[in-house]
Amino acid sequence: MAQILDGKVVAQKVLAEVKAGVSALKSGSGVTPTLAVVLAGDFPPSKIYIANKKRMAAEVGIASRDFLYPGGLSQPELLALLGRLNADPGVHGILLQLPLPGGCNEDEAIAAIAPEKDVDGFHPMNLGHLLAGAPTVLPCTPAGIMEILDHYGVELKGAEAVVVGRSRIVGKPLAQLLLARHATVTMCHTRTRDLAAHTRRAEILCVAAGRPQVITGDMVREGAVVVDVGMNRLESGKLVGDVEFETAAKRARAITPVPGGVGPMTVAMLMKNTLQVARRQLGTPSPQPSPPRWERGKS
Ligand code: GUN
């Protein structure tokens, strides 16, 4: 049976560091890092994600301010709101929960967030910095996956990594982070011809396909490390990932569970990003200027 890569444990470690950092920032500057939480629409999973993020912010001492519009917002209203939050020095980070309701233009809205307040790392400028190899703020889920792999000492240099899914939120930035750590990265997606042929080569298999249990045990290489980003509710009510856990765990060396794998990391990294952007805006750089994790092993 595979080793369980426990995201709750790694998230607690990150959150403890963030809590200490927030406390130091508050006592040094008198300022409380503040996150504006923007929700347009009433997509039920978004409400749960937002509740988790707000709860975690409170636990680490980050203030959150709500801008919740369950009835939706027009695109001009949303852009005007983002403009006000950009200009408000009391707001350090802006979380625009996705997806936006139909009628809103996601690309335009993300680009309207000030890059220095973009705690999700989705702004084209921040994604561009990542592509250029000098990342500013990292998208939370991919950054959280890297934390898990590092925590459990997974060797990335030269490893065959396969990423299933090419979203802006996970797949694309994750591939960049793995590449920066010298993995050989293959990206698979809905038009990939023979998905199993690729996944069976993977020493590190990361699945963010958004389809329940699309990866079955027979598609997993013996001894692989499997990271499951999926979160799907079956009709039975059971929560499952994009990987069929029981069969995959028989072949994998290590695997993230759902729930309790990648999910808790996303929220923890959002807190870390909020502290980071607040520090930058206050001119208080990180007290321990250690090289970022994605830089380690660069040569
Ligand atoms: N929707 C699904 N995942 C995310 C995320 O990481 N950030 C935001 N803002 N919206 C999401």
PDB file of C-alpha atoms and ligand atoms in Angstrom:
ATOM      1  CA  MET A   1       0.000   0.000   0.000  1.00  0.00           C
ATOM      2  CA  ALA A   2       1.244   3.457  -0.900  1.00  0.00           C
ATOM      3  CA  GLN A   3       2.472   6.039   1.562  1.00  0.00           C
ATOM      4  CA  ILE A   4      -0.158   8.715   2.166  1.00  0.00           C
ATOM      5  CA  LEU A   5       1.027  12.244   1.366  1.00  0.00           C
ATOM      6  CA  ASP A   6      -0.883  14.076   4.069  1.00  0.00           C
ATOM      7  CA  GLY A   7      -1.743  17.611   2.981  1.00  0.00           C
ATOM      8  CA  LYS A   8      -3.237  18.421   6.378  1.00  0.00           C
ATOM      9  CA  VAL A   9       0.143  17.948   8.066  1.00  0.00           C
ATOM     10  CA  VAL A  10       2.014  20.057   5.506  1.00  0.00           C
ATOM     11  CA  ALA A  11      -0.699  22.732   5.567  1.00  0.00           C
ATOM     12  CA  GLN A  12      -0.432  22.979   9.366  1.00  0.00           C
ATOM     13  CA  LYS A  13       3.303  23.546   9.052  1.00  0.00           C
ATOM     14  CA  VAL A  14       2.792  26.336   6.487  1.00  0.00           C
ATOM     15  CA  LEU A  15      -0.022  27.897   8.513  1.00  0.00           C
ATOM     16  CA  ALA A  16       2.108  27.947  11.674  1.00  0.00           C
ATOM     17  CA  GLU A  17       4.829  29.832   9.755  1.00  0.00           C
ATOM     18  CA  VAL A  18       2.256  32.252   8.336  1.00  0.00           C
ATOM     19  CA  LYS A  19       0.714  32.840  11.764  1.00  0.00           C
ATOM     20  CA  ALA A  20       4.130  33.712  13.205  1.00  0.00           C
ATOM     21  CA  GLY A  21       4.837  35.985  10.224  1.00  0.00           C
ATOM     22  CA  VAL A  22       1.492  37.784  10.555  1.00  0.00           C
ATOM     23  CA  SER A  23       2.101  38.316  14.234  1.00  0.00           C
ATOM     24  CA  ALA A  24       5.579  39.738  13.569  1.00  0.00           C
ATOM     25  CA  LEU A  25       4.224  42.020  10.864  1.00  0.00           C
ATOM     26  CA  LYS A  26       1.474  43.289  13.142  1.00  0.00           C
ATOM     27  CA  SER A  27       3.828  44.027  16.018  1.00  0.00           C
ATOM     28  CA  GLY A  28       6.413  45.601  13.702  1.00  0.00           C
ATOM     29  CA  SER A  29       4.121  47.786  11.603  1.00  0.00           C
ATOM     30  CA  GLY A  30       0.829  47.869  13.495  1.00  0.00           C
ATOM     31  CA  VAL A  31      -0.877  46.737  10.298  1.00  0.00           C
ATOM     32  CA  THR A  32      -3.093  43.669   9.962  1.00  0.00           C
ATOM     33  CA  PRO A  33      -2.743  41.951   6.583  1.00  0.00           C
ATOM     34  CA  THR A  34      -6.167  42.213   4.962  1.00  0.00           C
ATOM     35  CA  LEU A  35      -7.731  40.080   2.269  1.00  0.00           C
ATOM     36  CA  ALA A  36     -10.732  41.251   0.245  1.00  0.00           C
ATOM     37  CA  VAL A  37     -12.906  38.264  -0.655  1.00  0.00           C
ATOM     38  CA  VAL A  38     -14.979  38.811  -3.776  1.00  0.00           C
ATOM     39  CA  LEU A  39     -17.718  36.364  -4.706  1.00  0.00           C
ATOM     40  CA  ALA A  40     -19.952  37.084  -7.669  1.00  0.00           C
ATOM     41  CA  GLY A  41     -22.752  34.568  -8.076  1.00  0.00           C
ATOM     42  CA  ASP A  42     -24.034  31.635  -6.042  1.00  0.00           C
ATOM     43  CA  PHE A  43     -21.996  28.677  -7.312  1.00  0.00           C
ATOM     44  CA  PRO A  44     -22.378  26.321  -4.294  1.00  0.00           C
ATOM     45  CA  PRO A  45     -18.767  24.974  -4.191  1.00  0.00           C
ATOM     46  CA  SER A  46     -17.449  28.557  -4.224  1.00  0.00           C
ATOM     47  CA  LYS A  47     -19.379  29.310  -1.055  1.00  0.00           C
ATOM     48  CA  ILE A  48     -17.715  26.366   0.686  1.00  0.00           C
ATOM     49  CA  TYR A  49     -14.241  27.337  -0.576  1.00  0.00           C
ATOM     50  CA  ILE A  50     -14.745  30.912   0.581  1.00  0.00           C
ATOM     51  CA  ALA A  51     -15.959  29.851   4.016  1.00  0.00           C
ATOM     52  CA  ASN A  52     -12.793  27.708   4.391  1.00  0.00           C
ATOM     53  CA  LYS A  53     -10.537  30.544   3.275  1.00  0.00           C
ATOM     54  CA  LYS A  54     -12.143  33.029   5.671  1.00  0.00           C
ATOM     55  CA  ARG A  55     -11.946  30.582   8.567  1.00  0.00           C
ATOM     56  CA  MET A  56      -8.269  29.929   7.901  1.00  0.00           C
ATOM     57  CA  ALA A  57      -7.530  33.658   7.556  1.00  0.00           C
ATOM     58  CA  ALA A  58      -9.059  34.246  10.995  1.00  0.00           C
ATOM     59  CA  GLU A  59      -6.968  31.414  12.457  1.00  0.00           C
ATOM     60  CA  VAL A  60      -3.679  32.932  11.288  1.00  0.00           C
ATOM     61  CA  GLY A  61      -4.636  36.512  12.156  1.00  0.00           C
ATOM     62  CA  ILE A  62      -5.368  37.786   8.639  1.00  0.00           C
ATOM     63  CA  ALA A  63      -8.410  40.058   8.394  1.00  0.00           C
ATOM     64  CA  SER A  64     -10.882  39.374   5.635  1.00  0.00           C
ATOM     65  CA  ARG A  65     -13.387  41.788   4.177  1.00  0.00           C
ATOM     66  CA  ASP A  66     -16.386  40.376   2.332  1.00  0.00           C
ATOM     67  CA  PHE A  67     -17.682  41.536  -1.017  1.00  0.00           C
ATOM     68  CA  LEU A  68     -20.298  38.885  -1.634  1.00  0.00           C
ATOM     69  CA  TYR A  69     -22.837  39.246  -4.426  1.00  0.00           C
ATOM     70  CA  PRO A  70     -24.861  36.020  -4.586  1.00  0.00           C
ATOM     71  CA  GLY A  71     -27.187  37.640  -7.125  1.00  0.00           C
ATOM     72  CA  GLY A  72     -24.217  38.238  -9.439  1.00  0.00           C
ATOM     73  CA  LEU A  73     -22.604  41.420 -10.664  1.00  0.00           C
ATOM     74  CA  SER A  74     -22.414  42.936 -14.105  1.00  0.00           C
ATOM     75  CA  GLN A  75     -18.955  43.134 -15.655  1.00  0.00           C
ATOM     76  CA  PRO A  76     -18.773  46.952 -15.253  1.00  0.00           C
ATOM     77  CA  GLU A  77     -19.846  46.657 -11.602  1.00  0.00           C
ATOM     78  CA  LEU A  78     -17.210  43.985 -10.978  1.00  0.00           C
ATOM     79  CA  LEU A  79     -14.477  46.024 -12.668  1.00  0.00           C
ATOM     80  CA  ALA A  80     -15.486  49.103 -10.657  1.00  0.00           C
ATOM     81  CA  LEU A  81     -15.341  47.098  -7.415  1.00  0.00           C
ATOM     82  CA  LEU A  82     -11.895  45.722  -8.274  1.00  0.00           C
ATOM     83  CA  GLY A  83     -10.733  49.254  -9.084  1.00  0.00           C
ATOM     84  CA  ARG A  84     -11.856  50.454  -5.648  1.00  0.00           C
ATOM     85  CA  LEU A  85     -10.104  47.559  -3.911  1.00  0.00           C
ATOM     86  CA  ASN A  86      -6.918  48.174  -5.924  1.00  0.00           C
ATOM     87  CA  ALA A  87      -6.908  51.786  -4.727  1.00  0.00           C
ATOM     88  CA  ASP A  88      -7.648  50.964  -1.075  1.00  0.00           C
ATOM     89  CA  PRO A  89      -4.407  50.876   0.937  1.00  0.00           C
ATOM     90  CA  GLY A  90      -6.239  48.976   3.693  1.00  0.00           C
ATOM     91  CA  VAL A  91      -6.654  45.997   1.343  1.00  0.00           C
ATOM     92  CA  HIS A  92      -3.441  44.064   0.691  1.00  0.00           C
ATOM     93  CA  GLY A  93      -4.792  41.079  -1.216  1.00  0.00           C
ATOM     94  CA  ILE A  94      -7.784  40.529  -3.505  1.00  0.00           C
ATOM     95  CA  LEU A  95      -9.288  37.078  -3.869  1.00  0.00           C
ATOM     96  CA  LEU A  96     -11.694  36.900  -6.793  1.00  0.00           C
ATOM     97  CA  GLN A  97     -13.330  33.515  -6.420  1.00  0.00           C
ATOM     98  CA  LEU A  98     -13.742  31.677  -9.722  1.00  0.00           C
ATOM     99  CA  PRO A  99     -15.712  30.711 -11.702  1.00  0.00           C
ATOM    100  CA  LEU A 100     -17.486  33.974 -12.400  1.00  0.00           C
ATOM    101  CA  PRO A 101     -21.151  33.805 -13.423  1.00  0.00           C
ATOM    102  CA  GLY A 102     -22.071  33.720 -17.088  1.00  0.00           C
ATOM    103  CA  GLY A 103     -21.963  37.196 -18.574  1.00  0.00           C
ATOM    104  CA  CYS A 104     -18.742  38.093 -16.752  1.00  0.00           C
ATOM    105  CA  ASN A 105     -15.440  38.003 -18.573  1.00  0.00           C
ATOM    106  CA  GLU A 106     -12.987  36.131 -16.369  1.00  0.00           C
ATOM    107  CA  ASP A 107      -9.830  37.126 -18.248  1.00  0.00           C
ATOM    108  CA  GLU A 108     -10.726  40.796 -18.146  1.00  0.00           C
ATOM    109  CA  ALA A 109     -11.631  40.660 -14.447  1.00  0.00           C
ATOM    110  CA  ILE A 110      -8.398  38.886 -13.458  1.00  0.00           C
ATOM    111  CA  ALA A 111      -6.369  41.390 -15.459  1.00  0.00           C
ATOM    112  CA  ALA A 112      -8.171  44.223 -13.632  1.00  0.00           C
ATOM    113  CA  ILE A 113      -6.726  43.139 -10.265  1.00  0.00           C
ATOM    114  CA  ALA A 114      -3.575  45.062  -9.342  1.00  0.00           C
ATOM    115  CA  PRO A 115      -0.740  42.502  -9.851  1.00  0.00           C
ATOM    116  CA  GLU A 116       0.711  43.338  -6.422  1.00  0.00           C
ATOM    117  CA  LYS A 117      -2.617  42.411  -4.773  1.00  0.00           C
ATOM    118  CA  ASP A 118      -3.172  39.253  -6.832  1.00  0.00           C
ATOM    119  CA  VAL A 119      -3.012  36.586  -4.104  1.00  0.00           C
ATOM    120  CA  ASP A 120      -4.002  33.841  -6.556  1.00  0.00           C
ATOM    121  CA  GLY A 121      -1.118  34.534  -8.927  1.00  0.00           C
ATOM    122  CA  PHE A 122      -3.496  34.422 -11.901  1.00  0.00           C
ATOM    123  CA  HIS A 123      -2.811  37.918 -13.264  1.00  0.00           C
ATOM    124  CA  PRO A 124      -1.142  37.672 -16.696  1.00  0.00           C
ATOM    125  CA  MET A 125       1.794  39.672 -15.389  1.00  0.00           C
ATOM    126  CA  ASN A 126       2.366  37.277 -12.490  1.00  0.00           C
ATOM    127  CA  LEU A 127       1.926  34.238 -14.749  1.00  0.00           C
ATOM    128  CA  GLY A 128       4.404  35.865 -17.140  1.00  0.00           C
ATOM    129  CA  HIS A 129       6.949  36.265 -14.344  1.00  0.00           C
ATOM    130  CA  LEU A 130       6.531  32.580 -13.554  1.00  0.00           C
ATOM    131  CA  LEU A 131       7.111  31.657 -17.192  1.00  0.00           C
ATOM    132  CA  ALA A 132      10.148  33.927 -17.283  1.00  0.00           C
ATOM    133  CA  GLY A 133      11.620  32.043 -14.326  1.00  0.00           C
ATOM    134  CA  ALA A 134      11.371  34.892 -11.808  1.00  0.00           C
ATOM    135  CA  PRO A 135       8.075  34.246 -10.063  1.00  0.00           C
ATOM    136  CA  THR A 136       6.435  36.874  -7.886  1.00  0.00           C
ATOM    137  CA  VAL A 137       3.353  35.293  -6.354  1.00  0.00           C
ATOM    138  CA  LEU A 138       2.677  31.648  -7.152  1.00  0.00           C
ATOM    139  CA  PRO A 139      -0.753  30.162  -7.883  1.00  0.00           C
ATOM    140  CA  CYS A 140      -1.847  28.490  -4.649  1.00  0.00           C
ATOM    141  CA  THR A 141      -2.639  24.930  -5.701  1.00  0.00           C
ATOM    142  CA  PRO A 142       0.549  24.320  -7.724  1.00  0.00           C
ATOM    143  CA  ALA A 143       2.643  25.971  -5.002  1.00  0.00           C
ATOM    144  CA  GLY A 144       0.939  23.737  -2.434  1.00  0.00           C
ATOM    145  CA  ILE A 145       1.716  20.635  -4.496  1.00  0.00           C
ATOM    146  CA  MET A 146       5.389  21.613  -4.586  1.00  0.00           C
ATOM    147  CA  GLU A 147       5.324  22.010  -0.790  1.00  0.00           C
ATOM    148  CA  ILE A 148       3.914  18.500  -0.394  1.00  0.00           C
ATOM    149  CA  LEU A 149       6.506  16.983  -2.753  1.00  0.00           C
ATOM    150  CA  ASP A 150       9.304  18.811  -0.922  1.00  0.00           C
ATOM    151  CA  HIS A 151       8.005  17.905   2.519  1.00  0.00           C
ATOM    152  CA  TYR A 152       8.079  14.209   1.619  1.00  0.00           C
ATOM    153  CA  GLY A 153      11.461  14.497  -0.095  1.00  0.00           C
ATOM    154  CA  VAL A 154      10.292  13.536  -3.583  1.00  0.00           C
ATOM    155  CA  GLU A 155      13.212  13.883  -5.998  1.00  0.00           C
ATOM    156  CA  LEU A 156      12.222  16.067  -8.953  1.00  0.00           C
ATOM    157  CA  LYS A 157      15.485  16.537 -10.810  1.00  0.00           C
ATOM    158  CA  GLY A 158      15.379  14.474 -13.994  1.00  0.00           C
ATOM    159  CA  ALA A 159      12.100  12.803 -12.991  1.00  0.00           C
ATOM    160  CA  GLU A 160       9.446  11.951 -15.569  1.00  0.00           C
ATOM    161  CA  ALA A 161       6.511  14.151 -14.514  1.00  0.00           C
ATOM    162  CA  VAL A 162       3.139  13.996 -16.228  1.00  0.00           C
ATOM    163  CA  VAL A 163       0.505  16.668 -15.595  1.00  0.00           C
ATOM    164  CA  VAL A 164      -3.045  15.844 -16.636  1.00  0.00           C
ATOM    165  CA  GLY A 165      -5.059  19.037 -17.162  1.00  0.00           C
ATOM    166  CA  ARG A 166      -3.995  22.368 -18.638  1.00  0.00           C
ATOM    167  CA  SER A 167      -5.948  24.945 -16.639  1.00  0.00           C
ATOM    168  CA  ARG A 168      -4.608  28.359 -15.750  1.00  0.00           C
ATOM    169  CA  ILE A 169      -5.318  27.574 -12.078  1.00  0.00           C
ATOM    170  CA  VAL A 170      -3.376  24.308 -11.818  1.00  0.00           C
ATOM    171  CA  GLY A 171      -1.995  22.472 -14.857  1.00  0.00           C
ATOM    172  CA  LYS A 172      -0.084  25.202 -16.675  1.00  0.00           C
ATOM    173  CA  PRO A 173       1.605  26.802 -13.642  1.00  0.00           C
ATOM    174  CA  LEU A 174       2.326  23.400 -12.083  1.00  0.00           C
ATOM    175  CA  ALA A 175       4.137  22.298 -15.239  1.00  0.00           C
ATOM    176  CA  GLN A 176       6.297  25.434 -14.991  1.00  0.00           C
ATOM    177  CA  LEU A 177       7.170  24.798 -11.357  1.00  0.00           C
ATOM    178  CA  LEU A 178       8.124  21.186 -12.072  1.00  0.00           C
ATOM    179  CA  LEU A 179      10.175  22.324 -15.046  1.00  0.00           C
ATOM    180  CA  ALA A 180      11.985  24.889 -12.897  1.00  0.00           C
ATOM    181  CA  ARG A 181      12.998  22.012 -10.657  1.00  0.00           C
ATOM    182  CA  HIS A 182      14.405  20.055 -13.601  1.00  0.00           C
ATOM    183  CA  ALA A 183      11.672  17.472 -14.046  1.00  0.00           C
ATOM    184  CA  THR A 184      10.932  16.326 -17.596  1.00  0.00           C
ATOM    185  CA  VAL A 185       7.342  17.438 -17.954  1.00  0.00           C
ATOM    186  CA  THR A 186       4.607  16.099 -20.220  1.00  0.00           C
ATOM    187  CA  MET A 187       1.237  17.837 -20.285  1.00  0.00           C
ATOM    188  CA  CYS A 188      -1.867  15.843 -21.118  1.00  0.00           C
ATOM    189  CA  HIS A 189      -5.370  17.141 -21.720  1.00  0.00           C
ATOM    190  CA  THR A 190      -8.750  16.287 -23.215  1.00  0.00           C
ATOM    191  CA  ARG A 191      -7.343  15.973 -26.736  1.00  0.00           C
ATOM    192  CA  THR A 192      -4.406  13.773 -25.750  1.00  0.00           C
ATOM    193  CA  ARG A 193      -4.639  10.687 -27.947  1.00  0.00           C
ATOM    194  CA  ASP A 194      -3.503   7.905 -25.627  1.00  0.00           C
ATOM    195  CA  LEU A 195      -3.657   9.230 -22.082  1.00  0.00           C
ATOM    196  CA  ALA A 196      -2.712   5.933 -20.441  1.00  0.00           C
ATOM    197  CA  ALA A 197       0.456   5.624 -22.541  1.00  0.00           C
ATOM    198  CA  HIS A 198       1.641   8.897 -21.015  1.00  0.00           C
ATOM    199  CA  THR A 199       0.481   8.364 -17.438  1.00  0.00           C
ATOM    200  CA  ARG A 200       2.121   4.916 -17.335  1.00  0.00           C
ATOM    201  CA  ARG A 201       5.490   6.574 -17.942  1.00  0.00           C
ATOM    202  CA  ALA A 202       5.086   9.009 -15.049  1.00  0.00           C
ATOM    203  CA  GLU A 203       7.294   8.811 -11.998  1.00  0.00           C
ATOM    204  CA  ILE A 204       5.348  11.810 -10.731  1.00  0.00           C
ATOM    205  CA  LEU A 205       1.735  11.894 -11.890  1.00  0.00           C
ATOM    206  CA  CYS A 206      -0.279  15.034 -11.137  1.00  0.00           C
ATOM    207  CA  VAL A 207      -3.923  14.925 -12.078  1.00  0.00           C
ATOM    208  CA  ALA A 208      -6.048  18.063 -12.349  1.00  0.00           C
ATOM    209  CA  ALA A 209      -8.494  16.926 -14.992  1.00  0.00           C
ATOM    210  CA  GLY A 210     -11.716  17.869 -13.228  1.00  0.00           C
ATOM    211  CA  ARG A 211     -13.212  14.457 -14.004  1.00  0.00           C
ATOM    212  CA  PRO A 212     -13.998  11.960 -11.282  1.00  0.00           C
ATOM    213  CA  GLN A 213     -11.663   8.947 -11.150  1.00  0.00           C
ATOM    214  CA  VAL A 214     -10.475   9.369 -14.728  1.00  0.00           C
ATOM    215  CA  ILE A 215      -7.127   7.831 -13.744  1.00  0.00           C
ATOM    216  CA  THR A 216      -7.434   4.191 -12.738  1.00  0.00           C
ATOM    217  CA  GLY A 217      -4.796   1.958 -11.178  1.00  0.00           C
ATOM    218  CA  ASP A 218      -3.832   0.338 -14.496  1.00  0.00           C
ATOM    219  CA  MET A 219      -2.814   3.802 -15.760  1.00  0.00           C
ATOM    220  CA  VAL A 220      -0.339   4.310 -12.910  1.00  0.00           C
ATOM    221  CA  ARG A 221       3.302   3.302 -13.143  1.00  0.00           C
ATOM    222  CA  GLU A 222       4.534   0.913 -10.451  1.00  0.00           C
ATOM    223  CA  GLY A 223       6.265   3.010  -7.769  1.00  0.00           C
ATOM    224  CA  ALA A 224       4.931   6.378  -8.992  1.00  0.00           C
ATOM    225  CA  VAL A 225       4.148   9.366  -6.792  1.00  0.00           C
ATOM    226  CA  VAL A 226       0.545  10.357  -7.488  1.00  0.00           C
ATOM    227  CA  VAL A 227      -0.883  13.813  -6.746  1.00  0.00           C
ATOM    228  CA  ASP A 228      -4.647  14.080  -7.087  1.00  0.00           C
ATOM    229  CA  VAL A 229      -5.972  17.622  -7.411  1.00  0.00           C
ATOM    230  CA  GLY A 230      -9.550  16.559  -8.122  1.00  0.00           C
ATOM    231  CA  MET A 231     -12.508  17.162  -5.870  1.00  0.00           C
ATOM    232  CA  ASN A 232     -15.720  15.643  -7.188  1.00  0.00           C
ATOM    233  CA  ARG A 233     -18.987  14.798  -5.496  1.00  0.00           C
ATOM    234  CA  LEU A 234     -20.499  11.577  -6.849  1.00  0.00           C
ATOM    235  CA  GLU A 235     -24.270  11.109  -7.016  1.00  0.00           C
ATOM    236  CA  SER A 236     -23.924   8.836  -3.990  1.00  0.00           C
ATOM    237  CA  GLY A 237     -22.617  11.859  -2.090  1.00  0.00           C
ATOM    238  CA  LYS A 238     -19.097  10.427  -1.862  1.00  0.00           C
ATOM    239  CA  LEU A 239     -16.223  12.863  -2.385  1.00  0.00           C
ATOM    240  CA  VAL A 240     -13.645  11.502  -4.824  1.00  0.00           C
ATOM    241  CA  GLY A 241     -10.635  12.802  -6.681  1.00  0.00           C
ATOM    242  CA  ASP A 242      -9.667  12.535 -10.334  1.00  0.00           C
ATOM    243  CA  VAL A 243      -7.773   9.337  -9.440  1.00  0.00           C
ATOM    244  CA  GLU A 244      -9.380   6.053  -8.441  1.00  0.00           C
ATOM    245  CA  PHE A 245      -7.693   5.921  -5.068  1.00  0.00           C
ATOM    246  CA  GLU A 246      -8.042   2.232  -4.160  1.00  0.00           C
ATOM    247  CA  THR A 247      -6.569   0.849  -7.385  1.00  0.00           C
ATOM    248  CA  ALA A 248      -3.959   3.594  -7.813  1.00  0.00           C
ATOM    249  CA  ALA A 249      -2.712   3.190  -4.238  1.00  0.00           C
ATOM    250  CA  LYS A 250      -1.894  -0.467  -4.945  1.00  0.00           C
ATOM    251  CA  ARG A 251       0.642   0.539  -7.592  1.00  0.00           C
ATOM    252  CA  ALA A 252       1.863   3.939  -6.401  1.00  0.00           C
ATOM    253  CA  ARG A 253       4.728   4.450  -3.966  1.00  0.00           C
ATOM    254  CA  ALA A 254       2.965   7.484  -2.524  1.00  0.00           C
ATOM    255  CA  ILE A 255      -0.372   9.200  -3.127  1.00  0.00           C
ATOM    256  CA  THR A 256      -2.376  12.208  -1.915  1.00  0.00           C
ATOM    257  CA  PRO A 257      -5.830  11.319  -0.567  1.00  0.00           C
ATOM    258  CA  VAL A 258      -9.070  13.168  -1.351  1.00  0.00           C
ATOM    259  CA  PRO A 259     -10.033  14.840   0.872  1.00  0.00           C
ATOM    260  CA  GLY A 260      -6.976  15.737   2.945  1.00  0.00           C
ATOM    261  CA  GLY A 261      -4.348  15.930   0.200  1.00  0.00           C
ATOM    262  CA  VAL A 262      -3.965  18.930  -2.063  1.00  0.00           C
ATOM    263  CA  GLY A 263      -7.134  20.724  -0.839  1.00  0.00           C
ATOM    264  CA  PRO A 264      -5.807  21.946   2.521  1.00  0.00           C
ATOM    265  CA  MET A 265      -2.617  23.147   0.810  1.00  0.00           C
ATOM    266  CA  THR A 266      -4.470  25.520  -1.516  1.00  0.00           C
ATOM    267  CA  VAL A 267      -5.929  27.426   1.410  1.00  0.00           C
ATOM    268  CA  ALA A 268      -2.630  27.423   3.323  1.00  0.00           C
ATOM    269  CA  MET A 269      -0.754  28.836   0.322  1.00  0.00           C
ATOM    270  CA  LEU A 270      -3.390  31.544  -0.105  1.00  0.00           C
ATOM    271  CA  MET A 271      -2.608  32.665   3.446  1.00  0.00           C
ATOM    272  CA  LYS A 272       1.102  32.559   2.684  1.00  0.00           C
ATOM    273  CA  ASN A 273       0.564  34.667  -0.446  1.00  0.00           C
ATOM    274  CA  THR A 274      -1.562  37.183   1.470  1.00  0.00           C
ATOM    275  CA  LEU A 275       1.198  37.651   4.033  1.00  0.00           C
ATOM    276  CA  GLN A 276       3.760  37.943   1.232  1.00  0.00           C
ATOM    277  CA  VAL A 277       1.874  40.655  -0.688  1.00  0.00           C
ATOM    278  CA  ALA A 278       1.152  42.577   2.539  1.00  0.00           C
ATOM    279  CA  ARG A 279       4.846  42.500   3.448  1.00  0.00           C
ATOM    280  CA  ARG A 280       5.791  43.815   0.027  1.00  0.00           C
ATOM    281  CA  GLN A 281       3.261  46.637   0.182  1.00  0.00           C
ATOM    282  CA  LEU A 282       4.478  47.616   3.630  1.00  0.00           C
ATOM    283  CA  GLY A 283       8.107  47.422   2.556  1.00  0.00           C
ATOM    284  CA  THR A 284       8.772  44.640   5.049  1.00  0.00           C
ATOM    285  CA  PRO A 285      10.466  41.797   3.214  1.00  0.00           C
ATOM    286  CA  SER A 286      10.471  38.265   4.562  1.00  0.00           C
ATOM    287  CA  PRO A 287      12.650  38.055   7.699  1.00  0.00           C
ATOM    288  CA  GLN A 288      14.314  34.881   6.411  1.00  0.00           C
ATOM    289  CA  PRO A 289      15.438  35.519   2.842  1.00  0.00           C
ATOM    290  CA  SER A 290      15.984  31.845   2.075  1.00  0.00           C
ATOM    291  CA  PRO A 291      15.850  30.829  -1.581  1.00  0.00           C
ATOM    292  CA  PRO A 292      12.316  29.942  -2.603  1.00  0.00           C
ATOM    293  CA  ARG A 293      11.641  26.233  -2.816  1.00  0.00           C
ATOM    294  CA  TRP A 294      11.265  26.260  -6.588  1.00  0.00           C
ATOM    295  CA  GLU A 295      14.797  27.658  -6.804  1.00  0.00           C
ATOM    296  CA  ARG A 296      16.409  24.888  -4.808  1.00  0.00           C
ATOM    297  CA  GLY A 297      18.466  22.451  -6.782  1.00  0.00           C
ATOM    298  CA  LYS A 298      18.870  24.898  -9.661  1.00  0.00           C
ATOM    299  CA  SER A 299      22.197  24.571 -11.339  1.00  0.00           C
TER     300      SER A 299
HETATM  301  N1  GUN B   1     -11.804  28.455  -8.020  1.00  0.00           N
HETATM  302  C1  GUN B   1     -11.310  27.205  -7.949  1.00  0.00           C
HETATM  303  N2  GUN B   1     -10.062  27.239  -7.461  1.00  0.00           N
HETATM  304  C2  GUN B   1      -9.761  28.533  -7.220  1.00  0.00           C
HETATM  305  C3  GUN B   1      -8.610  29.210  -6.721  1.00  0.00           C
HETATM  306  O1  GUN B   1      -7.584  28.626  -6.374  1.00  0.00           O
HETATM  307  N3  GUN B   1      -8.724  30.555  -6.627  1.00  0.00           N
HETATM  308  C4  GUN B   1      -9.831  31.227  -7.001  1.00  0.00           C
HETATM  309  N4  GUN B   1      -9.826  32.543  -6.891  1.00  0.00           N
HETATM  310  N5  GUN B   1     -10.896  30.647  -7.469  1.00  0.00           N
HETATM  311  C5  GUN B   1     -10.865  29.296  -7.569  1.00  0.00           C
END
